[in-house]
């Protein structure tokens, strides 16, 4: 069974940190670019951060630049999102997704529809 599982979400105070993990089972994640997306009630899903197959290409939403860092460990079949300086506006369900199978090692698929495998999401709540 092909699956992505997110973990690491929770409740944190403003200014705090969390590290989200996304682990693949049933397939090799190193063939894919991976993106983190988030969605809060009443808002559209937005792309937060993306990492290419090699890890050499990354992209961040303007709202998280300088605060979030994406990384991957293919030996663990996992991608991570380190989130520092969290703000209440970061509250959302965070999803990881894999896409761009077998494409260039620095390629970052530009569209949400390019990502075919999705996890179930993990809740991040930033509140005092």
Tab-separated table of C-alpha atoms in Angstrom:
chain	number	residue	atom	x	y	z
A	1	UNK	CA	0.000	0.000	0.000
A	2	UNK	CA	1.412	3.365	-1.057
A	3	UNK	CA	1.177	5.789	1.798
A	4	UNK	CA	2.484	9.072	3.182
A	5	UNK	CA	2.165	9.661	6.904
A	6	UNK	CA	2.683	13.026	8.573
A	7	UNK	CA	3.541	13.462	12.219
A	8	UNK	CA	4.834	16.116	14.587
A	9	UNK	CA	1.901	18.481	14.712
A	10	UNK	CA	0.471	19.852	17.926
A	11	UNK	CA	-0.275	22.908	20.007
A	12	UNK	CA	2.499	25.462	20.410
A	13	UNK	CA	2.711	29.022	21.699
A	14	UNK	CA	3.510	31.910	19.360
A	15	UNK	CA	7.230	32.049	18.744
A	16	UNK	CA	7.611	28.333	19.330
A	17	UNK	CA	8.854	25.578	17.062
A	18	UNK	CA	7.664	22.292	15.652
A	19	UNK	CA	9.211	19.744	13.325
A	20	UNK	CA	6.879	17.919	11.001
A	21	UNK	CA	7.830	14.589	9.483
A	22	UNK	CA	6.501	12.930	6.367
A	23	UNK	CA	7.374	9.269	5.921
A	24	UNK	CA	6.589	7.179	2.863
A	25	UNK	CA	5.740	3.501	2.886
A	26	UNK	CA	5.270	1.229	-0.079
A	27	UNK	CA	7.364	3.355	-2.412
A	28	UNK	CA	10.749	5.051	-2.604
A	29	UNK	CA	10.382	8.730	-1.860
A	30	UNK	CA	13.678	9.606	-3.529
A	31	UNK	CA	12.025	9.294	-6.939
A	32	UNK	CA	9.759	12.220	-6.048
A	33	UNK	CA	9.781	15.877	-5.260
A	34	UNK	CA	7.877	16.557	-2.055
A	35	UNK	CA	5.780	19.484	-0.988
A	36	UNK	CA	4.239	20.637	2.254
A	37	UNK	CA	0.821	22.220	1.952
A	38	UNK	CA	-1.531	23.633	4.552
A	39	UNK	CA	-5.197	24.420	4.807
A	40	UNK	CA	-7.125	26.267	7.470
A	41	UNK	CA	-10.933	26.552	7.746
A	42	UNK	CA	-12.445	28.748	5.079
A	43	UNK	CA	-9.201	29.070	3.139
A	44	UNK	CA	-7.814	27.385	0.076
A	45	UNK	CA	-4.997	24.892	0.364
A	46	UNK	CA	-1.672	26.638	-0.113
A	47	UNK	CA	1.797	25.405	-0.869
A	48	UNK	CA	4.195	26.097	1.967
A	49	UNK	CA	7.497	24.546	0.964
A	50	UNK	CA	8.890	22.193	-1.666
A	51	UNK	CA	12.018	20.133	-2.093
A	52	UNK	CA	13.355	18.479	-5.207
A	53	UNK	CA	14.473	14.879	-5.513
A	54	UNK	CA	18.084	15.741	-4.835
A	55	UNK	CA	17.305	18.239	-2.112
A	56	UNK	CA	19.244	20.795	-4.126
A	57	UNK	CA	16.118	22.680	-5.121
A	58	UNK	CA	13.810	24.216	-2.540
A	59	UNK	CA	11.050	26.784	-2.579
A	60	UNK	CA	9.140	28.551	0.165
A	61	UNK	CA	5.991	30.598	0.356
A	62	UNK	CA	6.760	34.229	1.149
A	63	UNK	CA	4.844	33.927	4.398
A	64	UNK	CA	7.253	31.323	5.798
A	65	UNK	CA	10.610	32.343	4.311
A	66	UNK	CA	13.262	32.635	6.974
A	67	UNK	CA	11.165	30.717	9.490
A	68	UNK	CA	10.602	27.278	7.918
A	69	UNK	CA	13.202	24.871	6.565
A	70	UNK	CA	12.476	21.807	4.459
A	71	UNK	CA	14.867	18.860	4.286
A	72	UNK	CA	14.872	15.226	3.311
A	73	UNK	CA	16.554	12.011	4.412
A	74	UNK	CA	16.130	9.426	1.694
A	75	UNK	CA	17.722	6.730	3.854
A	76	UNK	CA	14.712	7.156	6.131
A	77	UNK	CA	12.304	7.684	3.236
A	78	UNK	CA	11.285	10.913	4.900
A	79	UNK	CA	10.945	14.654	4.425
A	80	UNK	CA	10.869	17.164	7.255
A	81	UNK	CA	9.586	20.675	7.833
A	82	UNK	CA	11.277	22.572	10.642
A	83	UNK	CA	9.021	25.422	11.685
A	84	UNK	CA	10.425	28.170	13.879
A	85	UNK	CA	8.961	31.464	14.973
A	86	UNK	CA	5.453	30.108	14.642
A	87	UNK	CA	2.617	32.593	14.413
A	88	UNK	CA	-1.134	32.174	14.945
A	89	UNK	CA	-1.529	32.586	11.167
A	90	UNK	CA	0.386	29.321	10.733
A	91	UNK	CA	-2.466	27.392	12.328
A	92	UNK	CA	-3.700	24.826	9.806
A	93	UNK	CA	-3.738	21.194	8.851
A	94	UNK	CA	-0.415	20.451	7.199
A	95	UNK	CA	-0.174	17.884	4.417
A	96	UNK	CA	2.796	16.426	2.634
A	97	UNK	CA	2.546	15.310	-0.955
A	98	UNK	CA	4.834	13.619	-3.469
A	99	UNK	CA	4.984	14.329	-7.179
A	100	UNK	CA	7.132	14.640	-10.275
A	101	UNK	CA	8.060	10.974	-10.403
A	102	UNK	CA	11.437	10.407	-12.032
A	103	UNK	CA	11.802	13.980	-13.254
A	104	UNK	CA	14.918	16.107	-12.950
A	105	UNK	CA	16.640	15.888	-9.604
A	106	UNK	CA	16.346	19.633	-9.067
A	107	UNK	CA	12.873	19.971	-10.551
A	108	UNK	CA	10.076	21.382	-8.412
A	109	UNK	CA	6.613	20.613	-9.820
A	110	UNK	CA	4.823	23.954	-9.882
A	111	UNK	CA	1.173	22.959	-9.515
A	112	UNK	CA	-0.758	21.310	-6.717
A	113	UNK	CA	-2.175	18.894	-9.289
A	114	UNK	CA	1.384	17.693	-10.012
A	115	UNK	CA	1.427	16.016	-6.605
A	116	UNK	CA	-0.338	12.666	-6.757
A	117	UNK	CA	0.339	11.110	-3.375
A	118	UNK	CA	-1.009	12.822	-0.268
A	119	UNK	CA	-0.861	12.162	3.428
A	120	UNK	CA	-3.791	12.468	5.805
A	121	UNK	CA	-2.545	15.673	7.406
A	122	UNK	CA	-1.397	16.766	10.836
A	123	UNK	CA	-2.906	19.640	12.828
A	124	UNK	CA	-0.713	22.554	13.843
A	125	UNK	CA	-2.237	25.041	16.263
A	126	UNK	CA	-0.383	28.169	17.332
A	127	UNK	CA	-2.057	29.825	20.259
A	128	UNK	CA	-1.292	31.283	23.646
